[in-house]
Each structure stands twice: as C-alpha cells, then as structure tokens.
Amino acid sequence: MDYVQEPVLSVRNLNKQYGGGCLNCRGAKADRLIKNFCPVCGTVYACRDVSFQVYAGEILGVVGESGSGKSTLMECLYFDQEVDGGEALISSYKNGEANLFAESSQQKRYIRNHMMGKVYQNAALSLKMDFSALGNIAEKLIAAGSRHVGRMETRGRELLEHVNIPSYRMKERPKNFSGGMQQRVQIAKALSNNPPLLLLDEVTTGLDLSVQASVLDLIKTIQRELGISVVIVSHDLSVIKMLADRTFVMLDGQMIEHGLTDQILEDPQHPFTQQLVQSLL
Amino acid sequence: MKEILAIEHLSKSFRIHNLHKHIEALHDINITLREGEFVGITGKSGSGKSTVFKCIYRTYAPEAGAIWYHSQTFGPVDLARAPERQIINLRKREIGYVSQFLNVMPRTTARELVKQAVLEMGREERQAEWEADKMLAHFELDEELRDCYPATFSGGEKLRLNIARAMVKRPRLLLLDEPTASLDDASKLRVRELMLQLIREGTTMLGIFHDLAFMENLCDREYTIRDGCLTDLQNHVPSTLETMREISLAK
C-alpha cells in the first residue's frame, strides 16, 4: 500500500539566514521583522522552520512569490548552501536515520552524486557550457564512480535520446543549444545516476510555451516511468496544477499553507494564497 | 445494509480576505449513504450541492463536522481530516468524482487519459488498455477521436470522456455532479445503462441531476438542499431499482 510508506525525503525545521542576526531579531521573532528582513542588522531570514515530507513516486509542488525562499530551500537541500538549522533525512541513506546537513562534505558529495538530481532555471549552474552534451553527462557519472568510457557513452546517448536530443548533436556544446534543449540536457544529467529524488527549480521559467510544454511532458513521463520522487518549485501555478499531487505555499521564508493541489487552487485559505490564485489568468 | 458514508454536522464557509467577505455555504449537513445505494441531491443552483461534493472529495477544506467514509483498505476514515496522502490514495482507488467540467492533462489523448485512470488502480498495462477501449466504445467515442487531444472535443464528447474516465475504475463511491447536463438523449441513455450496471456491481452513488426525469426510477432516496441547509428528505422513492435488487437478492 503506497500510503503507509516511509517518506523518501523528510525535512524538519530547516532554517537559513543571510546575516548574523542581532538582539532585535534573534530567534526570528516575526513581529520584529519587516517581512523576513531585520531592519536593525539587515539579516534576511530566507527559510524559517520549513518542514515537509516527500514520498515515493509523488510530485510535490512549492509555490510562492519571488523572494519567498523557494530557491534557497532547494539550494539547501542540494547542499549548494549551508543551513543554519534543521535536518533532512533520505530513506536510501543510512536507513533514513542520518541528518544529511550534519554529514561531512565528502559524504554530502556522495549523497548529491548518488541520491539526488537537480535542474536549475539557469542551465549554466549545472552544465559545463564548453563540454559536449555527452561530456556533461559523463561528468556526473564519473562523480558517481563510473570509469568505463564506452559504458558512459552508451548511458549518455540513451539518456539524451530519452530527452529528445538528436544523436547528431550529442557531441555539441550546450552553449550552442536553445534554452529548451539546455533544460533537457540538464534533466538527462540529473537523471544519469538513477536518483530516487529529483529537485526542479523553475525549470520552465523563461521558455516559450511550446518548449515549456515539451519539458513538462518530459518530466511527467519520466516521473511516471521511473517512479521517481520530484520536488518542483515554480511561481507558475499552471505548472504546479499540471504536475503536482500536493503543494505547499511559501511566503517570507515560511510555509503558510499546504494541501492537495486542487484544494490549494480552489479553496485557498491564506490571504496570500488567495491573492496568488486570483492572479491566475 | 452497511453504511459507507456518514456526513455529520458538516459546515463550510468561504472567507475571501481581500474583499472582506464571509460566505456561508453549508450549515450543519447530515447525510448517510448505505452500501449500494443511489442517493440524489436536489436544490436550486447556488444552494450548495456541489460544495457538499467538493467537501467529500476534499477539493474544498471542510470547516466543521465530519465525513466518515468506510474504506476498503483503511477502515473508517474522516475525509474532512484525513492526511492528504490518504485522500490521494482513496481518489485513485475508491472514490470517483465526475463534474460538469473536464479537467484534462494537456497533450494527453483520450485513450491515454482513460488508460491512466485504470493504471492508477494498479492494473497492468495491457488490461488497462483493454478496459479503456471497452469503456470508450461504450460511450461511442469515435475510434479516430480516441487518439486525439480532448482539448479540441465538443462539449458532449468531453463530458462522455469525463464519465468514462471515472466509471472505468468502478469506484466504490461515485460522486456525480450533473454529469449529464449537456448531453443528448442517446448519450444520457448510455450513461444511465452504465450507472445501472455499476449499481448492480455494488457501487454506491451520490448524484446531482437537474434532469428529474433522469433521476426518476434511478435513485433510492433524495435529499434537498436549500440555502446551504438540508431540508425535508423524502425518505423513500420506491424505484424499479429496488425491485431489481430484490429480484437479484432472491436469486
């Protein structure tokens, strides 16, 4: 029964701040902050006590206005940033008993290379624009311990084919690719080590509609075929509506509301969520 | 017969913050459904019929009261409070919902849409394909149309597809929110046939129909909602269905 399963990823009280804090704002007391900003020392509280679970084979949506802490959250989960508090457990790592944030950087690299894939809005953050598309995939495979060139090439071709990159362009540099193609190479790269968890940060933002559609379809197909768990961050509610089973809403670094995606869209409770949904075209 | 759904003192209101509005939608609703029953809900438009349905399906977050559903896998579940993941599971396997509007995945063909519904139940690919085809054929959706995107379908075609998608799962509890509103008579007949078949197979149904002729001889009991409140329930509308059921029981 898939309902009684253990979560694939479990995050508890994740905190991230930019700045040291001061007497005024320590403990992130809400009434002393302007939104999530301390007017005395200038500290920004980007994520405040964010907790959630992701289960096998589900897509969890994260929405919120820009600056609400969505991307910071994803960066913390992928160890792009150090957290200031909280824990994250992954079921496939040490039986889901070790706090990932407390692991050594070597272990973090291992977790990142074997148990996660991430796709950024800005492809340059994950792709080496001067390597070939195939080379980019090989890079991640090498990081995960592969050494056999022939096998890596086969795997790379298979993945790129899966995301519809024509075989005659696989040796080309992503620099020459369109935005949509770059996103697809990123997705192929993120999937290369068969991670149980995929983190998608604004993957369709800035793409034109037809390209956006093909990327969304690809995500849906991959998720269905591989049974992978996905956390998708987007400020575009229609993307969330199409993909996510459950959704949570962030505002000023806090999770203000969560629910089934259709409930969030049809019966939002929080004033900010209502405003967000009303803004939907 | 065993109770399958018991709505107790359900209330729901909507608070629209930026307009400073508070709208009372449902007040102290009590409804019970026994296994295998078909119960109709009537009332003027705007009286809160659909709101009841959406609360059961948790598209709306109920405010007060309980919605007890006796699940096959989980036993008694309060749909008003159950965890989201459990609701998702029940939606996939036990509770179906048909509205007047088709909410489709873009760029997914009609055939794929119905097939996905069967796959969600945990069936195999081949069987899902077969069942989807059978259902689409029953609703006389042209062979050619089945491999097209429903976004381009006519209103009636969309509606038929919508019903096919819900019914192909043979859910234990089926919520029908005016599914026949804009169908022609031949299609209505098709829907009716299938409803009778599902009732025979044991599906419990709660339905809203404006078409009283359609309701007649089909539902066992009726509730009427007026301004968000339940009024007198005409407790027993004897129907051909009951007679049918008696006959099958006698056998």
Short mmCIF file of C-alpha atoms in Angstrom, two decimals:
data_model
loop_
_atom_site.label_atom_id
_atom_site.label_comp_id
_atom_site.label_asym_id
_atom_site.label_seq_id
_atom_site.Cartn_x
_atom_site.Cartn_y
_atom_site.Cartn_z
CA MET A 1 0.00 0.00 0.00
CA ASP A 2 1.70 3.20 -1.04
CA TYR A 3 0.01 5.27 1.64
CA VAL A 4 1.75 3.73 4.66
CA GLN A 5 5.23 4.07 3.16
CA GLU A 6 8.09 5.89 4.78
CA PRO A 7 8.92 9.22 3.15
CA VAL A 8 11.80 9.33 0.66
CA LEU A 9 12.81 12.74 1.92
CA SER A 10 11.88 14.21 5.24
CA VAL A 11 12.81 17.78 6.14
CA ARG A 12 12.36 19.19 9.63
CA ASN A 13 12.68 22.80 10.76
CA LEU A 14 15.03 23.88 8.03
CA ASN A 15 16.41 27.35 8.76
CA LYS A 16 18.57 29.52 6.60
CA GLN A 17 19.52 33.13 7.20
CA TYR A 18 21.76 35.60 5.44
CA GLY A 19 23.47 37.65 8.11
CA GLY A 20 24.40 37.05 11.71
CA GLY A 21 21.28 38.33 13.37
CA CYS A 22 21.23 40.74 16.27
CA LEU A 23 19.47 41.22 19.60
CA ASN A 24 16.46 42.57 17.79
CA CYS A 25 15.86 39.64 15.50
CA ARG A 26 17.44 36.62 17.17
CA GLY A 27 15.06 33.70 17.09
CA ALA A 28 13.46 35.31 14.05
CA LYS A 29 10.67 36.86 16.04
CA ALA A 30 8.06 37.70 13.44
CA ASP A 31 6.89 40.94 14.98
CA ARG A 32 10.37 42.44 14.89
CA LEU A 33 10.93 41.78 11.21
CA ILE A 34 9.76 43.55 8.10
CA LYS A 35 8.54 40.55 6.09
CA ASN A 36 11.66 38.38 6.61
CA PHE A 37 14.15 41.20 6.98
CA CYS A 38 15.60 42.62 10.19
CA PRO A 39 15.61 46.42 9.96
CA VAL A 40 18.29 46.71 12.65
CA CYS A 41 21.09 44.45 11.40
CA GLY A 42 19.92 43.68 7.87
CA THR A 43 19.71 39.93 8.31
CA VAL A 44 17.41 38.15 5.87
CA TYR A 45 15.61 35.06 7.14
CA ALA A 46 15.30 33.11 3.90
CA CYS A 47 13.85 29.86 5.27
CA ARG A 48 12.13 29.71 8.63
CA ASP A 49 11.29 26.34 10.13
CA VAL A 50 10.34 24.69 6.87
CA SER A 51 9.21 21.09 7.35
CA PHE A 52 7.76 18.66 4.82
CA GLN A 53 7.91 15.11 3.52
CA VAL A 54 8.20 13.70 0.04
CA TYR A 55 7.00 10.16 -0.63
CA ALA A 56 7.96 7.64 -3.28
CA GLY A 57 6.67 8.42 -6.73
CA GLU A 58 4.95 11.66 -5.87
CA ILE A 59 5.41 15.19 -7.18
CA LEU A 60 5.41 17.87 -4.52
CA GLY A 61 4.88 21.43 -5.69
CA VAL A 62 6.30 24.51 -4.00
CA VAL A 63 4.81 27.88 -4.94
CA GLY A 64 5.34 31.41 -3.72
CA GLU A 65 6.29 34.83 -4.95
CA SER A 66 9.90 35.56 -5.82
CA GLY A 67 11.93 36.17 -2.72
CA SER A 68 9.81 33.83 -0.62
CA GLY A 69 12.68 31.39 -0.11
CA LYS A 70 11.79 28.66 -2.60
CA SER A 71 15.14 28.57 -4.35
CA THR A 72 17.08 28.89 -1.10
CA LEU A 73 15.21 25.87 0.17
CA MET A 74 16.21 23.87 -2.90
CA GLU A 75 19.80 25.06 -2.68
CA CYS A 76 19.96 23.95 0.94
CA LEU A 77 18.61 20.52 0.03
CA TYR A 78 21.23 20.11 -2.68
CA PHE A 79 24.00 21.41 -0.38
CA ASP A 80 24.62 24.43 -2.57
CA GLN A 81 24.20 26.39 0.65
CA GLU A 82 24.89 25.61 4.29
CA VAL A 83 21.81 25.57 6.51
CA ASP A 84 21.60 27.32 9.85
CA GLY A 85 19.48 24.69 11.46
CA GLY A 86 17.16 21.78 10.91
CA GLU A 87 17.56 18.32 9.46
CA ALA A 88 16.93 16.35 6.30
CA LEU A 89 16.70 12.58 6.06
CA ILE A 90 16.78 10.48 2.91
CA SER A 91 15.41 6.95 3.20
CA SER A 92 18.11 5.47 0.95
CA TYR A 93 20.95 6.91 3.04
CA LYS A 94 21.82 5.20 6.34
CA ASN A 95 18.25 3.92 6.62
CA GLY A 96 16.97 7.46 6.75
CA GLU A 97 18.45 7.98 10.19
CA ALA A 98 21.30 10.40 9.49
CA ASN A 99 20.81 14.14 9.28
CA LEU A 100 22.23 14.99 5.87
CA PHE A 101 23.12 18.52 6.91
CA ALA A 102 25.39 17.20 9.65
CA GLU A 103 27.36 14.88 7.37
CA SER A 104 30.91 15.61 6.21
CA SER A 105 31.33 17.42 2.93
CA GLN A 106 32.68 14.21 1.41
CA GLN A 107 29.50 12.39 2.42
CA LYS A 108 27.40 15.26 1.13
CA ARG A 109 29.10 14.95 -2.22
CA TYR A 110 28.34 11.23 -2.20
CA ILE A 111 24.66 11.86 -1.42
CA ARG A 112 24.43 14.51 -4.09
CA ASN A 113 26.03 12.28 -6.70
CA HIS A 114 24.09 9.14 -5.90
CA MET A 115 20.74 10.13 -4.46
CA MET A 116 19.74 13.42 -5.99
CA GLY A 117 19.45 15.20 -9.25
CA LYS A 118 18.82 18.87 -9.63
CA VAL A 119 17.72 21.02 -12.52
CA TYR A 120 18.23 24.77 -12.28
CA GLN A 121 16.44 27.61 -14.01
CA ASN A 122 19.84 28.78 -15.20
CA ALA A 123 21.41 25.89 -17.09
CA ALA A 124 24.89 27.34 -16.67
CA LEU A 125 24.73 26.44 -12.99
CA SER A 126 24.68 22.73 -13.66
CA LEU A 127 26.11 22.33 -17.17
CA LYS A 128 29.66 22.95 -18.27
CA MET A 129 28.78 25.00 -21.32
CA ASP A 130 32.09 24.22 -23.05
CA PHE A 131 31.90 20.43 -22.61
CA SER A 132 29.84 18.41 -25.05
CA ALA A 133 26.35 17.35 -24.01
CA LEU A 134 27.65 13.80 -23.64
CA GLY A 135 30.64 15.05 -21.68
CA ASN A 136 28.34 16.75 -19.24
CA ILE A 137 26.57 13.51 -18.51
CA ALA A 138 29.86 11.68 -18.22
CA GLU A 139 30.95 14.24 -15.66
CA LYS A 140 28.13 13.28 -13.34
CA LEU A 141 28.69 9.58 -14.00
CA ILE A 142 32.38 9.92 -13.16
CA ALA A 143 31.46 11.77 -9.99
CA ALA A 144 29.26 8.83 -9.11
CA GLY A 145 32.14 6.40 -9.65
CA SER A 146 31.94 5.29 -13.28
CA ARG A 147 35.23 4.78 -15.10
CA HIS A 148 34.34 2.83 -18.22
CA VAL A 149 34.26 5.25 -21.16
CA GLY A 150 32.28 3.03 -23.51
CA ARG A 151 29.61 2.34 -20.92
CA MET A 152 29.36 6.01 -20.05
CA GLU A 153 28.90 6.94 -23.67
CA THR A 154 26.16 4.35 -24.11
CA ARG A 155 24.39 5.60 -21.00
CA GLY A 156 24.79 9.20 -22.09
CA ARG A 157 23.34 8.54 -25.51
CA GLU A 158 20.46 6.61 -24.02
CA LEU A 159 19.62 9.48 -21.66
CA LEU A 160 19.94 12.20 -24.27
CA GLU A 161 17.78 10.21 -26.62
CA HIS A 162 15.21 9.94 -23.86
CA VAL A 163 15.03 13.72 -23.63
CA ASN A 164 14.90 14.08 -27.41
CA ILE A 165 18.33 15.46 -28.15
CA PRO A 166 19.10 14.29 -31.71
CA SER A 167 22.10 11.97 -31.84
CA TYR A 168 23.99 14.16 -34.32
CA ARG A 169 24.07 16.97 -31.77
CA MET A 170 25.09 14.98 -28.71
CA LYS A 171 28.74 15.88 -29.11
CA GLU A 172 27.99 19.55 -29.46
CA ARG A 173 28.46 22.04 -26.64
CA PRO A 174 25.30 23.11 -24.74
CA LYS A 175 26.45 26.69 -25.34
CA ASN A 176 25.10 26.32 -28.88
CA PHE A 177 21.79 24.87 -27.70
CA SER A 178 18.46 26.64 -27.29
CA GLY A 179 17.09 27.21 -23.79
CA GLY A 180 14.71 24.28 -24.05
CA MET A 181 17.45 21.94 -25.22
CA GLN A 182 19.72 23.05 -22.39
CA GLN A 183 16.96 22.28 -19.89
CA ARG A 184 16.56 18.83 -21.43
CA VAL A 185 20.29 18.15 -21.22
CA GLN A 186 20.12 19.23 -17.57
CA ILE A 187 17.29 16.80 -16.95
CA ALA A 188 19.24 13.99 -18.63
CA LYS A 189 22.23 14.83 -16.49
CA ALA A 190 20.17 14.92 -13.31
CA LEU A 191 18.73 11.51 -14.12
CA SER A 192 22.01 9.87 -15.07
CA ASN A 193 22.65 8.17 -11.73
CA ASN A 194 19.05 6.99 -11.27
CA PRO A 195 18.43 9.16 -8.22
CA PRO A 196 15.33 8.49 -6.10
CA LEU A 197 14.83 12.24 -5.78
CA LEU A 198 14.76 14.99 -8.38
CA LEU A 199 14.79 18.68 -7.46
CA LEU A 200 13.44 21.04 -10.10
CA ASP A 201 13.86 24.76 -9.61
CA GLU A 202 11.84 26.91 -12.02
CA VAL A 203 12.75 24.63 -14.90
CA THR A 204 10.30 26.08 -17.38
CA THR A 205 10.63 29.74 -16.50
CA GLY A 206 11.71 31.81 -19.45
CA LEU A 207 10.99 29.13 -22.05
CA ASP A 208 8.45 29.74 -24.77
CA LEU A 209 5.14 27.93 -24.49
CA SER A 210 5.73 25.03 -26.84
CA VAL A 211 9.17 24.33 -25.40
CA GLN A 212 7.73 24.63 -21.91
CA ALA A 213 5.12 22.05 -22.86
CA SER A 214 7.71 19.58 -24.11
CA VAL A 215 9.79 19.95 -20.94
CA LEU A 216 6.71 19.46 -18.72
CA ASP A 217 5.63 16.42 -20.69
CA LEU A 218 9.11 15.01 -20.33
CA ILE A 219 9.07 15.47 -16.56
CA LYS A 220 5.67 13.82 -16.29
CA THR A 221 6.73 10.87 -18.44
CA ILE A 222 9.97 10.37 -16.57
CA GLN A 223 8.24 10.54 -13.23
CA ARG A 224 5.66 8.00 -14.33
CA GLU A 225 8.12 5.60 -15.93
CA LEU A 226 10.84 5.73 -13.30
CA GLY A 227 8.63 6.24 -10.27
CA ILE A 228 10.98 8.96 -9.12
CA SER A 229 10.00 11.48 -6.40
CA VAL A 230 10.07 15.08 -7.51
CA VAL A 231 10.06 18.42 -5.71
CA ILE A 232 9.18 21.15 -8.16
CA VAL A 233 9.48 24.83 -7.38
CA SER A 234 7.61 27.25 -9.58
CA HIS A 235 5.83 30.54 -9.34
CA ASP A 236 3.69 29.41 -12.26
CA LEU A 237 0.51 27.88 -10.87
CA SER A 238 -0.40 26.17 -14.12
CA VAL A 239 2.85 24.20 -14.00
CA ILE A 240 2.04 23.13 -10.45
CA LYS A 241 -1.54 22.31 -11.40
CA MET A 242 -0.39 20.06 -14.19
CA LEU A 243 2.31 18.22 -12.28
CA ALA A 244 1.93 18.28 -8.51
CA ASP A 245 -0.19 15.97 -6.35
CA ARG A 246 0.38 18.04 -3.26
CA THR A 247 1.53 21.61 -2.95
CA PHE A 248 2.80 23.94 -0.31
CA VAL A 249 2.90 27.70 -0.38
CA MET A 250 5.80 29.82 0.88
CA LEU A 251 5.76 33.43 1.96
CA ASP A 252 8.65 35.34 3.54
CA GLY A 253 10.57 32.15 4.18
CA GLN A 254 7.73 30.33 5.89
CA MET A 255 5.40 27.60 4.76
CA ILE A 256 2.00 29.23 5.13
CA GLU A 257 -0.30 26.63 3.64
CA HIS A 258 -0.22 23.09 2.30
CA GLY A 259 -2.77 20.78 0.78
CA LEU A 260 -3.88 18.77 -2.21
CA THR A 261 -3.08 20.81 -5.30
CA ASP A 262 -6.72 21.13 -6.34
CA GLN A 263 -7.66 22.26 -2.85
CA ILE A 264 -4.94 24.90 -2.81
CA LEU A 265 -6.22 26.18 -6.15
CA GLU A 266 -9.95 26.00 -5.50
CA ASP A 267 -10.20 26.70 -1.79
CA PRO A 268 -7.09 28.58 -0.68
CA GLN A 269 -7.22 29.64 2.97
CA HIS A 270 -4.39 32.11 3.50
CA PRO A 271 -4.85 35.68 2.20
CA PHE A 272 -1.62 35.43 0.22
CA THR A 273 -2.59 32.15 -1.43
CA GLN A 274 -5.98 33.61 -2.32
CA GLN A 275 -4.27 36.56 -3.93
CA LEU A 276 -1.93 34.23 -5.80
CA VAL A 277 -4.80 32.12 -7.13
CA GLN A 278 -6.83 35.20 -8.07
CA SER A 279 -3.88 36.36 -10.13
CA LEU A 280 -4.12 33.23 -12.24
CA LEU A 281 -5.18 34.16 -15.73
CA MET B 1 -27.05 -2.67 4.72
CA LYS B 2 -23.77 -1.26 5.99
CA GLU B 3 -23.16 2.46 6.00
CA ILE B 4 -20.46 3.57 3.61
CA LEU B 5 -20.62 7.34 4.06
CA ALA B 6 -21.85 9.39 7.01
CA ILE B 7 -21.67 13.16 6.82
CA GLU B 8 -22.14 14.61 10.29
CA HIS B 9 -22.78 18.27 11.02
CA LEU B 10 -20.77 19.43 8.02
CA SER B 11 -20.37 23.19 7.73
CA LYS B 12 -18.40 25.18 5.24
CA SER B 13 -17.89 28.86 4.67
CA PHE B 14 -15.55 30.82 2.47
CA ARG B 15 -13.55 33.73 3.79
CA ILE B 16 -12.31 35.92 0.98
CA HIS B 17 -9.79 38.10 2.68
CA ASN B 18 -9.12 40.89 0.22
CA LEU B 19 -12.82 41.50 -0.36
CA HIS B 20 -13.63 41.23 3.36
CA LYS B 21 -16.35 38.75 2.56
CA HIS B 22 -17.51 35.77 4.53
CA ILE B 23 -19.83 33.46 2.65
CA GLU B 24 -21.77 30.75 4.47
CA ALA B 25 -22.04 27.85 2.05
CA LEU B 26 -23.17 24.86 4.10
CA HIS B 27 -24.70 24.68 7.52
CA ASP B 28 -24.99 21.51 9.61
CA ILE B 29 -25.38 18.98 6.82
CA ASN B 30 -26.11 15.36 7.76
CA ILE B 31 -26.24 12.71 5.08
CA THR B 32 -25.85 8.96 5.29
CA LEU B 33 -25.32 6.53 2.47
CA ARG B 34 -25.58 2.78 2.74
CA GLU B 35 -23.60 0.44 0.58
CA GLY B 36 -25.04 0.05 -2.90
CA GLU B 37 -27.47 2.93 -2.61
CA PHE B 38 -28.05 5.65 -5.14
CA VAL B 39 -28.97 8.87 -3.39
CA GLY B 40 -29.88 12.05 -5.19
CA ILE B 41 -29.33 15.61 -4.05
CA THR B 42 -31.61 18.30 -5.39
CA GLY B 43 -31.79 22.03 -4.90
CA LYS B 44 -31.62 25.29 -6.75
CA SER B 45 -28.36 26.37 -8.29
CA GLY B 46 -26.21 28.10 -5.72
CA SER B 47 -27.81 26.18 -2.85
CA GLY B 48 -24.60 24.33 -2.01
CA LYS B 49 -25.00 20.94 -3.70
CA SER B 50 -21.61 20.95 -5.39
CA THR B 51 -19.98 22.28 -2.23
CA VAL B 52 -21.04 19.11 -0.42
CA PHE B 53 -19.42 17.06 -3.15
CA LYS B 54 -16.23 19.05 -3.14
CA CYS B 55 -16.00 18.71 0.62
CA ILE B 56 -16.34 14.94 0.33
CA TYR B 57 -13.64 14.88 -2.35
CA ARG B 58 -11.57 17.38 -0.31
CA THR B 59 -11.28 19.84 -3.17
CA TYR B 60 -12.68 22.13 -0.50
CA ALA B 61 -11.34 22.01 3.02
CA PRO B 62 -14.36 21.31 5.25
CA GLU B 63 -14.65 23.68 8.18
CA ALA B 64 -16.58 21.82 10.85
CA GLY B 65 -18.13 18.41 11.15
CA ALA B 66 -17.00 15.02 9.97
CA ILE B 67 -17.28 12.98 6.79
CA TRP B 68 -16.91 9.34 7.72
CA TYR B 69 -16.14 7.06 4.84
CA HIS B 70 -15.72 3.33 5.31
CA SER B 71 -12.74 2.48 3.19
CA GLN B 72 -11.95 -0.99 1.98
CA THR B 73 -8.27 -0.60 2.79
CA PHE B 74 -8.18 1.81 5.70
CA GLY B 75 -11.47 1.20 7.51
CA PRO B 76 -13.31 4.29 8.77
CA VAL B 77 -11.68 7.49 7.53
CA ASP B 78 -12.77 11.05 8.26
CA LEU B 79 -12.39 12.63 4.84
CA ALA B 80 -12.56 16.07 6.42
CA ARG B 81 -9.37 15.46 8.42
CA ALA B 82 -7.52 12.57 6.78
CA PRO B 83 -3.92 13.20 5.69
CA GLU B 84 -3.50 14.42 2.12
CA ARG B 85 -1.71 11.27 1.06
CA GLN B 86 -4.54 9.09 2.21
CA ILE B 87 -7.03 11.20 0.27
CA ILE B 88 -4.89 10.85 -2.86
CA ASN B 89 -4.87 7.10 -2.39
CA LEU B 90 -8.65 6.97 -1.93
CA ARG B 91 -9.15 9.12 -5.01
CA LYS B 92 -7.06 6.72 -7.04
CA ARG B 93 -8.68 3.56 -5.80
CA GLU B 94 -12.05 4.06 -4.19
CA ILE B 95 -13.76 7.40 -4.71
CA GLY B 96 -14.66 8.73 -8.13
CA TYR B 97 -15.88 12.20 -8.99
CA VAL B 98 -17.47 13.41 -12.18
CA SER B 99 -18.13 17.10 -12.63
CA GLN B 100 -19.63 19.03 -15.49
CA PHE B 101 -16.20 20.17 -16.48
CA LEU B 102 -13.46 18.08 -17.94
CA ASN B 103 -10.15 18.76 -16.31
CA VAL B 104 -7.61 17.19 -18.62
CA MET B 105 -3.89 16.82 -18.81
CA PRO B 106 -2.80 18.88 -21.77
CA ARG B 107 -1.39 16.91 -24.68
CA THR B 108 -2.76 13.62 -23.45
CA THR B 109 -5.02 11.66 -25.77
CA ALA B 110 -8.47 10.48 -24.76
CA ARG B 111 -7.33 6.87 -24.80
CA GLU B 112 -4.32 7.65 -22.64
CA LEU B 113 -6.46 9.58 -20.17
CA VAL B 114 -8.82 6.69 -19.55
CA LYS B 115 -5.95 4.23 -19.52
CA GLN B 116 -4.12 6.24 -16.88
CA ALA B 117 -7.20 6.07 -14.70
CA VAL B 118 -7.07 2.27 -14.79
CA LEU B 119 -3.32 2.20 -14.25
CA GLU B 120 -3.77 4.27 -11.09
CA MET B 121 -5.73 1.35 -9.69
CA GLY B 122 -2.60 -0.75 -10.02
CA ARG B 123 -3.69 -2.78 -13.05
CA GLU B 124 -1.40 -3.98 -15.78
CA GLU B 125 -0.69 -2.05 -18.96
CA ARG B 126 -2.44 -4.49 -21.30
CA GLN B 127 -5.52 -4.81 -19.18
CA ALA B 128 -5.71 -1.05 -18.74
CA GLU B 129 -5.62 -0.57 -22.49
CA TRP B 130 -8.34 -3.13 -22.99
CA GLU B 131 -10.61 -1.68 -20.33
CA ALA B 132 -10.10 1.86 -21.61
CA ASP B 133 -11.05 0.83 -25.12
CA LYS B 134 -14.11 -1.01 -23.94
CA MET B 135 -15.28 1.99 -21.97
CA LEU B 136 -14.67 4.44 -24.82
CA ALA B 137 -16.54 2.16 -27.16
CA HIS B 138 -19.44 2.04 -24.77
CA PHE B 139 -19.69 5.80 -24.88
CA GLU B 140 -19.49 5.71 -28.66
CA LEU B 141 -16.44 7.90 -28.85
CA ASP B 142 -15.21 7.58 -32.44
CA GLU B 143 -12.20 5.37 -32.96
CA GLU B 144 -10.46 8.32 -34.62
CA LEU B 145 -11.12 10.67 -31.74
CA ARG B 146 -9.62 8.34 -29.19
CA ASP B 147 -6.13 9.23 -30.26
CA CYS B 148 -6.79 12.95 -30.29
CA TYR B 149 -6.36 15.55 -27.58
CA PRO B 150 -9.60 16.21 -25.71
CA ALA B 151 -8.99 19.97 -25.70
CA THR B 152 -10.47 20.04 -29.20
CA PHE B 153 -13.52 17.90 -28.38
CA SER B 154 -17.09 19.13 -28.40
CA GLY B 155 -18.84 19.69 -25.07
CA GLY B 156 -20.70 16.40 -25.25
CA GLU B 157 -17.62 14.42 -26.21
CA LYS B 158 -15.67 15.91 -23.32
CA LEU B 159 -18.45 15.05 -20.93
CA ARG B 160 -18.65 11.47 -22.13
CA LEU B 161 -14.91 11.12 -21.78
CA ASN B 162 -15.12 12.55 -18.29
CA ILE B 163 -17.70 9.98 -17.24
CA ALA B 164 -15.79 7.19 -18.93
CA ARG B 165 -12.67 8.12 -17.02
CA ALA B 166 -14.44 7.96 -13.66
CA MET B 167 -16.55 4.90 -14.35
CA VAL B 168 -13.79 2.78 -15.81
CA LYS B 169 -12.40 2.45 -12.30
CA ARG B 170 -15.64 1.02 -10.97
CA PRO B 171 -15.15 3.03 -7.80
CA ARG B 172 -16.78 2.04 -4.53
CA LEU B 173 -18.23 5.51 -4.13
CA LEU B 174 -19.06 7.65 -7.13
CA LEU B 175 -19.95 11.33 -6.88
CA LEU B 176 -21.85 12.55 -9.91
CA ASP B 177 -22.16 16.31 -10.15
CA GLU B 178 -24.57 16.85 -13.02
CA PRO B 179 -22.63 14.73 -15.46
CA THR B 180 -25.45 14.64 -17.97
CA ALA B 181 -26.20 18.36 -18.02
CA SER B 182 -25.40 18.96 -21.66
CA LEU B 183 -25.75 15.52 -23.16
CA ASP B 184 -28.21 14.46 -25.83
CA ASP B 185 -30.77 11.78 -25.07
CA ALA B 186 -28.85 8.94 -26.65
CA SER B 187 -25.77 9.72 -24.59
CA LYS B 188 -27.84 10.08 -21.44
CA LEU B 189 -29.18 6.62 -22.05
CA ARG B 190 -25.62 5.34 -22.31
CA VAL B 191 -24.72 6.94 -19.01
CA ARG B 192 -27.82 5.51 -17.43
CA GLU B 193 -27.08 1.99 -18.64
CA LEU B 194 -23.64 2.18 -17.14
CA MET B 195 -24.92 3.59 -13.89
CA LEU B 196 -27.34 0.70 -13.58
CA GLN B 197 -24.52 -1.71 -14.27
CA LEU B 198 -22.30 -0.11 -11.63
CA ILE B 199 -25.13 -0.15 -9.11
CA ARG B 200 -25.59 -3.84 -9.79
CA GLU B 201 -21.89 -4.34 -9.18
CA GLY B 202 -22.20 -2.61 -5.84
CA THR B 203 -21.04 0.97 -6.46
CA THR B 204 -22.61 3.48 -4.10
CA MET B 205 -23.57 6.74 -5.77
CA LEU B 206 -24.39 10.24 -4.73
CA GLY B 207 -25.71 12.32 -7.57
CA ILE B 208 -26.85 15.79 -8.52
CA PHE B 209 -29.12 15.92 -11.51
CA HIS B 210 -31.26 18.75 -12.72
CA ASP B 211 -32.97 16.39 -15.08
CA LEU B 212 -35.67 14.97 -12.85
CA ALA B 213 -36.84 12.50 -15.46
CA PHE B 214 -33.35 11.05 -15.44
CA MET B 215 -33.35 10.77 -11.67
CA GLU B 216 -36.71 9.08 -11.57
CA ASN B 217 -36.68 5.36 -11.11
CA LEU B 218 -32.98 5.52 -10.51
CA CYS B 219 -32.41 6.84 -7.02
CA ASP B 220 -33.40 5.23 -3.80
CA ARG B 221 -33.63 8.38 -1.72
CA GLU B 222 -33.37 12.10 -2.14
CA TYR B 223 -32.06 14.97 -0.08
CA THR B 224 -32.89 18.57 -0.82
CA ILE B 225 -30.57 21.44 -0.03
CA ARG B 226 -31.86 24.97 0.36
CA ASP B 227 -29.52 27.87 1.14
CA GLY B 228 -26.86 25.55 2.47
CA CYS B 229 -29.21 23.65 4.75
CA LEU B 230 -30.70 20.23 4.40
CA THR B 231 -34.49 20.34 4.21
CA ASP B 232 -37.02 17.55 4.46
CA LEU B 233 -35.77 14.36 2.98
CA GLN B 234 -38.38 12.50 1.06
CA ASN B 235 -37.21 9.35 2.58
CA HIS B 236 -38.32 6.78 0.18
CA VAL B 237 -38.83 6.90 -3.53
CA PRO B 238 -39.57 3.31 -4.40
CA SER B 239 -37.95 2.51 -7.67
CA THR B 240 -37.55 -0.11 -10.27
CA LEU B 241 -34.05 -0.37 -8.99
CA GLU B 242 -35.15 -1.60 -5.62
CA THR B 243 -37.33 -4.20 -7.24
CA MET B 244 -34.39 -5.22 -9.38
CA ARG B 245 -32.22 -5.52 -6.36
CA GLU B 246 -34.80 -7.59 -4.58
CA ILE B 247 -35.01 -9.90 -7.53
CA SER B 248 -31.26 -10.34 -7.66
CA LEU B 249 -31.16 -10.95 -3.92
CA ALA B 250 -33.89 -13.55 -4.20
CA LYS B 251 -31.74 -15.34 -6.72
#
